[in-house]
Short mmCIF file of C-alpha atoms in Angstrom, two decimals:
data_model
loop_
_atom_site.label_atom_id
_atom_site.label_comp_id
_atom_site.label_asym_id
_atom_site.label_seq_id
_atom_site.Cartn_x
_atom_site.Cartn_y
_atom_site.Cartn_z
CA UNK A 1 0.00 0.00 0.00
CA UNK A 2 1.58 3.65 -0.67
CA UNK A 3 -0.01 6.77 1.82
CA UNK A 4 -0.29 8.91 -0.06
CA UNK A 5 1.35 12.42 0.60
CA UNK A 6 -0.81 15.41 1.84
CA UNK A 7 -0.18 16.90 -1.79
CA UNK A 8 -1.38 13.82 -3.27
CA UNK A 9 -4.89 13.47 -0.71
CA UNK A 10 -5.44 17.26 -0.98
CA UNK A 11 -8.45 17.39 -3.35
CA UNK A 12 -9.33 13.56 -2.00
CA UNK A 13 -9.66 14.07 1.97
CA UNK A 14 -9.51 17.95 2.23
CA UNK A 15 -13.53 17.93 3.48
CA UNK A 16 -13.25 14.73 5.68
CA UNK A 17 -12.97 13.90 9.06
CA UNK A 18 -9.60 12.20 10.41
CA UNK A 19 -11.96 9.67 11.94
CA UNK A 20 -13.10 8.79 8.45
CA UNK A 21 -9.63 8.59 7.03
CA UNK A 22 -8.46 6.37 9.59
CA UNK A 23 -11.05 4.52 9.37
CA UNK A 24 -10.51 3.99 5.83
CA UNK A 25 -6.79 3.29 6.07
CA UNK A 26 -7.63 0.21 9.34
CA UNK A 27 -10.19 -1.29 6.44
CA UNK A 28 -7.72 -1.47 4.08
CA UNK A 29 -5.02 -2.96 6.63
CA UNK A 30 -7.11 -5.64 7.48
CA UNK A 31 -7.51 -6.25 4.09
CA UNK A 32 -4.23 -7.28 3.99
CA UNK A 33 -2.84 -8.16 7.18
CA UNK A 34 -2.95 -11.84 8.38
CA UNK A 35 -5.87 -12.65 10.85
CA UNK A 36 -3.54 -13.53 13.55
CA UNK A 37 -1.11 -10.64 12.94
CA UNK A 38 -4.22 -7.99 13.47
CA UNK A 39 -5.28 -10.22 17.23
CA UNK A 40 -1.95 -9.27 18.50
CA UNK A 41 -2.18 -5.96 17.77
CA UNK A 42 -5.83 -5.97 19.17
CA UNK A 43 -4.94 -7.48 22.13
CA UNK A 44 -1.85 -5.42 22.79
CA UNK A 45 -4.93 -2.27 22.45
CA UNK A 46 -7.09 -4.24 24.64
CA UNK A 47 -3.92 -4.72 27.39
CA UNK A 48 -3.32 -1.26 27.49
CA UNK A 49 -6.78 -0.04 28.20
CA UNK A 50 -7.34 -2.63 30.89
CA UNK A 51 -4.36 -1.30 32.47
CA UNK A 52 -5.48 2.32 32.03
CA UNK A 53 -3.05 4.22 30.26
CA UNK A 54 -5.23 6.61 28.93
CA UNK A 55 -7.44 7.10 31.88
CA UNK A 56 -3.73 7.50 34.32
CA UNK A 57 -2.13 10.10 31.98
CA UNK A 58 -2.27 14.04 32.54
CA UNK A 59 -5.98 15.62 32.66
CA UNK A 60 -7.34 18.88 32.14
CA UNK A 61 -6.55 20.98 34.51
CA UNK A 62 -3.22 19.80 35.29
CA UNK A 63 -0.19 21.57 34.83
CA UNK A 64 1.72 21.01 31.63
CA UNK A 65 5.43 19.28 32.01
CA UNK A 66 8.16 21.84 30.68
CA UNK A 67 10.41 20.37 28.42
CA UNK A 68 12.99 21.14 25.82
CA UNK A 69 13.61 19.59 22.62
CA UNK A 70 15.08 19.30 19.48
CA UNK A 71 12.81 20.01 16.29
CA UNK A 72 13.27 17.97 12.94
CA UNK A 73 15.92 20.91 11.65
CA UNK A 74 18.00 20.58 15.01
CA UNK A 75 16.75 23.87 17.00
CA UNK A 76 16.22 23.29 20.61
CA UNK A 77 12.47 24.64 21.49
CA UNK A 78 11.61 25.11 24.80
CA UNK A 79 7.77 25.06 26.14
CA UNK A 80 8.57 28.62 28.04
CA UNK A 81 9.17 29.95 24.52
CA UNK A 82 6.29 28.00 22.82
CA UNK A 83 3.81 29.27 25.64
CA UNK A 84 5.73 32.38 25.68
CA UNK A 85 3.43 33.47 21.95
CA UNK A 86 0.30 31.70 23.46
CA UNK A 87 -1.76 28.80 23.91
CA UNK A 88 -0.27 25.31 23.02
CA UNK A 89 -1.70 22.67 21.16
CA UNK A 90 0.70 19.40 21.70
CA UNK A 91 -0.04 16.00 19.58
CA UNK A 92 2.09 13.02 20.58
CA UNK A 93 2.60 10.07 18.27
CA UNK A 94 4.68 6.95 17.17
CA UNK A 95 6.35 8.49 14.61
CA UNK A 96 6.69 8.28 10.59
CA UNK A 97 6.52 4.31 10.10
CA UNK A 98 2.58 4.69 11.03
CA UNK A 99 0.31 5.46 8.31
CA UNK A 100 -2.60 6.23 11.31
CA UNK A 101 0.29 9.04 12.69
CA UNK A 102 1.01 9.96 8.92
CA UNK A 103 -2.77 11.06 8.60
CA UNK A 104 -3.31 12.57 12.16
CA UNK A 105 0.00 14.99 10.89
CA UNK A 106 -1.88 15.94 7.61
CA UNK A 107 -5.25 16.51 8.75
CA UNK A 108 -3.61 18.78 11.66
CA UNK A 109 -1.56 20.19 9.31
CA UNK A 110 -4.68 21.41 7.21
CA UNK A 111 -6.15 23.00 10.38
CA UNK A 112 -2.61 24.74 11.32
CA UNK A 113 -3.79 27.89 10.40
CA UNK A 114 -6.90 28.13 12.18
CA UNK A 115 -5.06 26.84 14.96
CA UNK A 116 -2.65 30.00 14.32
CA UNK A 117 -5.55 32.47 13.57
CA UNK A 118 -6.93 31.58 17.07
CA UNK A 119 -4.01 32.50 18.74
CA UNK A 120 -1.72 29.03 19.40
CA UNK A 121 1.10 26.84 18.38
CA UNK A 122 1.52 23.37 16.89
CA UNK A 123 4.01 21.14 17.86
CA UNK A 124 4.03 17.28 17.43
CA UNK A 125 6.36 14.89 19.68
CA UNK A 126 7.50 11.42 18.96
CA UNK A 127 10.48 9.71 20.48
CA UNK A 128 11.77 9.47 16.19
CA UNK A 129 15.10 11.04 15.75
CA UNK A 130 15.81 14.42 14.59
CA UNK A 131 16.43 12.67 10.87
CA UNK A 132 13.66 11.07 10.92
CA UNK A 133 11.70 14.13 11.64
CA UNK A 134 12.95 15.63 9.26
CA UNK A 135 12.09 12.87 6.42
CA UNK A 136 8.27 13.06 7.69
CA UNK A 137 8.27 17.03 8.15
CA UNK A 138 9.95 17.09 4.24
CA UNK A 139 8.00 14.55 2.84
CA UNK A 140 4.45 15.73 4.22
CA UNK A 141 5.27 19.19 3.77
CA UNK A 142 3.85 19.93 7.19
CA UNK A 143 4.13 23.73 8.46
CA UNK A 144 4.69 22.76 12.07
CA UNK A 145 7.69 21.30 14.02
CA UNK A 146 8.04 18.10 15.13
CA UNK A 147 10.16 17.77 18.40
CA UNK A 148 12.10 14.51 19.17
CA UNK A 149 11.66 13.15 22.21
CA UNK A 150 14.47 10.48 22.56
CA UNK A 151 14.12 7.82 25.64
CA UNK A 152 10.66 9.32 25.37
CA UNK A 153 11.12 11.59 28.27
CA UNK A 154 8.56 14.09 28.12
CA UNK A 155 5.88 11.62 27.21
CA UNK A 156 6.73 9.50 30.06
CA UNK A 157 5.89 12.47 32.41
CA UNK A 158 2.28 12.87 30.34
CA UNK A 159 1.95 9.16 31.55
CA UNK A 160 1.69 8.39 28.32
CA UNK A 161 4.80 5.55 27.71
CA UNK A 162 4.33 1.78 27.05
CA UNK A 163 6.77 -1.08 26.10
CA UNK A 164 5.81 -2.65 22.80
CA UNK A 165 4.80 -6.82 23.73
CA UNK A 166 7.49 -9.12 22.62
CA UNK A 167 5.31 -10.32 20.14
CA UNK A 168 4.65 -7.05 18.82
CA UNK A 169 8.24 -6.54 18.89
CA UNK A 170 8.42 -9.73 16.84
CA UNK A 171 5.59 -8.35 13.80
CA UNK A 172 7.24 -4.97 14.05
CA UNK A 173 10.57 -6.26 13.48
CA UNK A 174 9.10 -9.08 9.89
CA UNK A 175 7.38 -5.70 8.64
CA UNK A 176 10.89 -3.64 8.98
CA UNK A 177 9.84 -0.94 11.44
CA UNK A 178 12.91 -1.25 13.26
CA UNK A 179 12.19 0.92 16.38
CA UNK A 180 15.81 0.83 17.63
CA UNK A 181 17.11 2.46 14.43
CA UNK A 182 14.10 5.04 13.99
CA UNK A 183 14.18 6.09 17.35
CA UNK A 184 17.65 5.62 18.55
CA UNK A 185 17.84 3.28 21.37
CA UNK A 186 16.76 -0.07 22.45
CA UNK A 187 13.45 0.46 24.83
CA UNK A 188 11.20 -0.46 22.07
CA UNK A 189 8.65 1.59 24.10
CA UNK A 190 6.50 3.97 22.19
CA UNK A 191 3.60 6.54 23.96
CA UNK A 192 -0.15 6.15 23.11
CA UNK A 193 -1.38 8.59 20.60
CA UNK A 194 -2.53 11.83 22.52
CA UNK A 195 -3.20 15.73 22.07
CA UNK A 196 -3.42 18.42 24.49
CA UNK A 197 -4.11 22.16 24.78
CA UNK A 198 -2.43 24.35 27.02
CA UNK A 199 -3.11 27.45 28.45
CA UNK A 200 -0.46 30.30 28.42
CA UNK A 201 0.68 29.35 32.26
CA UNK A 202 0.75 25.57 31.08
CA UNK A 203 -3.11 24.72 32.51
CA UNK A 204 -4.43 21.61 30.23
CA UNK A 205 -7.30 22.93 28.47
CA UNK A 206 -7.99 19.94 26.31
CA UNK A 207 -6.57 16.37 26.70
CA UNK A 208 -7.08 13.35 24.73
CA UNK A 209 -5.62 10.01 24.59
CA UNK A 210 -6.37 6.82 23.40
CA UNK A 211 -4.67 3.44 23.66
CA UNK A 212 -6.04 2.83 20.59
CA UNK A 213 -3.83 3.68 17.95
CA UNK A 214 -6.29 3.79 14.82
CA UNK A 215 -8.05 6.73 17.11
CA UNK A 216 -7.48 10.19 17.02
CA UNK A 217 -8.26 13.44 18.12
CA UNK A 218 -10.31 14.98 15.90
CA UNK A 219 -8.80 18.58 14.57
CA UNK A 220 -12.06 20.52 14.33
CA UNK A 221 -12.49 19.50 18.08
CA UNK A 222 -9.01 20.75 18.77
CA UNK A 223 -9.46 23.85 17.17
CA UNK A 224 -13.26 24.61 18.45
CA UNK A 225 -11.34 24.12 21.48
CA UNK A 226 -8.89 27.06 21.02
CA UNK A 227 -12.10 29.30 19.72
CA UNK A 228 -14.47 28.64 22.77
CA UNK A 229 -11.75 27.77 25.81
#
């Protein structure tokens, strides 16, 4: 299967709803993934939410974690600064080998500038290297930066970190997303897909996560968010 590029989807999924597009792109996985390869990755979703993940990790109301981190062209970016120009809008995901995180960074990328005309800033963190922000950033032509997180640092004070099962590991490593090399060290742990808004003084406005990674938050949420918060 190719994803395509946001060029590419423009005039295709320009109207949609990320829920739809993921949707789409999870029918046409099972369509061809192997039965018993999908039940893993179902139950490894189904693991996670029994222990909570989602439900433990940081809530509105809470006070932002400050950070700093690289962006895909090398610049260190601080949360002080980001919050310095406003309110924050903060999506975590896997990183460039999923073509569920590949959409979420398109259709927010098509919202950026309502997110900018209300008054906030975009980042995106994954625990990808630098390079390999860079490749997705370059490739999907997005307008915001995407912050590496390595050892998954920040995320793991959101609450948000999980090892990938050794049998995950296992489908991960026949399919070539070798998490070691795209991320730079050997944890093979990976945060659940989540998006926040922050207030000026770091206050969560808006929090999602999900263990699920096929689900997303929506950006027209995010941004109604921003307009009415």
């Amino acid at each position: 299967m190719k994803w395509r590029s946001l060029e590419e989807s423009r005039l295709v999924t320009n109207a949609r709803l990320l829920r739809e597009i993921l949707a789409e792109r999870k029918a046409k996985i099972t369509q061809y993934v192997p039965a018993e390869t999908l039940a893993v990755h179902a139950g490894v979703v189904a693991e996670l939410r029994v222990q909570g993940l989602a439900a433990k990790s940081l809530a509105v109301g809470a006070r932002m974690p400050e950070f700093s981190l690289s962006d895909h062209n090398g610049k260190v970016v601080s949360s002080a600064d980001l919050l310095g120009r406003g309110r924050l809008v903060l999506c975590f995901f896997h990183g460039r080998w999923d073509p569920f995180c590949c959409g979420q960074m398109e259709a927010m990328n098509r919202v950026l500038p309502a997110i900018e005309e209300a008054g906030a800033t975009l980042v995106a963190i994954s625990p990808q290297t630098v390079k390999q922000s860079f490749f997705m950033a370059d490739q999907h032509r997005l307008g915001f930066r995407l912050l590496s997180d390595a050892g998954n640092q920040v995320a793991r004070q959101f609450g948000l970190v999980y090892r990938v099962p050794p049998e995950q590991e296992s489908i991960y490593r026949r399919a070539f997303i070798n998490l070691p090399l795209t991320n730079g060290d050997e944890s093979w742990e990976l945060p659940i897909p989540a998006t926040y808004v922050a207030e000026r003084d770091g206050t969560v406005l808006f929090a999602y996560a999900n263990e699920d990674y096929a689900e997303r938050a929506e950006p027209g949420e995010i941004v109604e968010s921003l307009r009415t918060g």
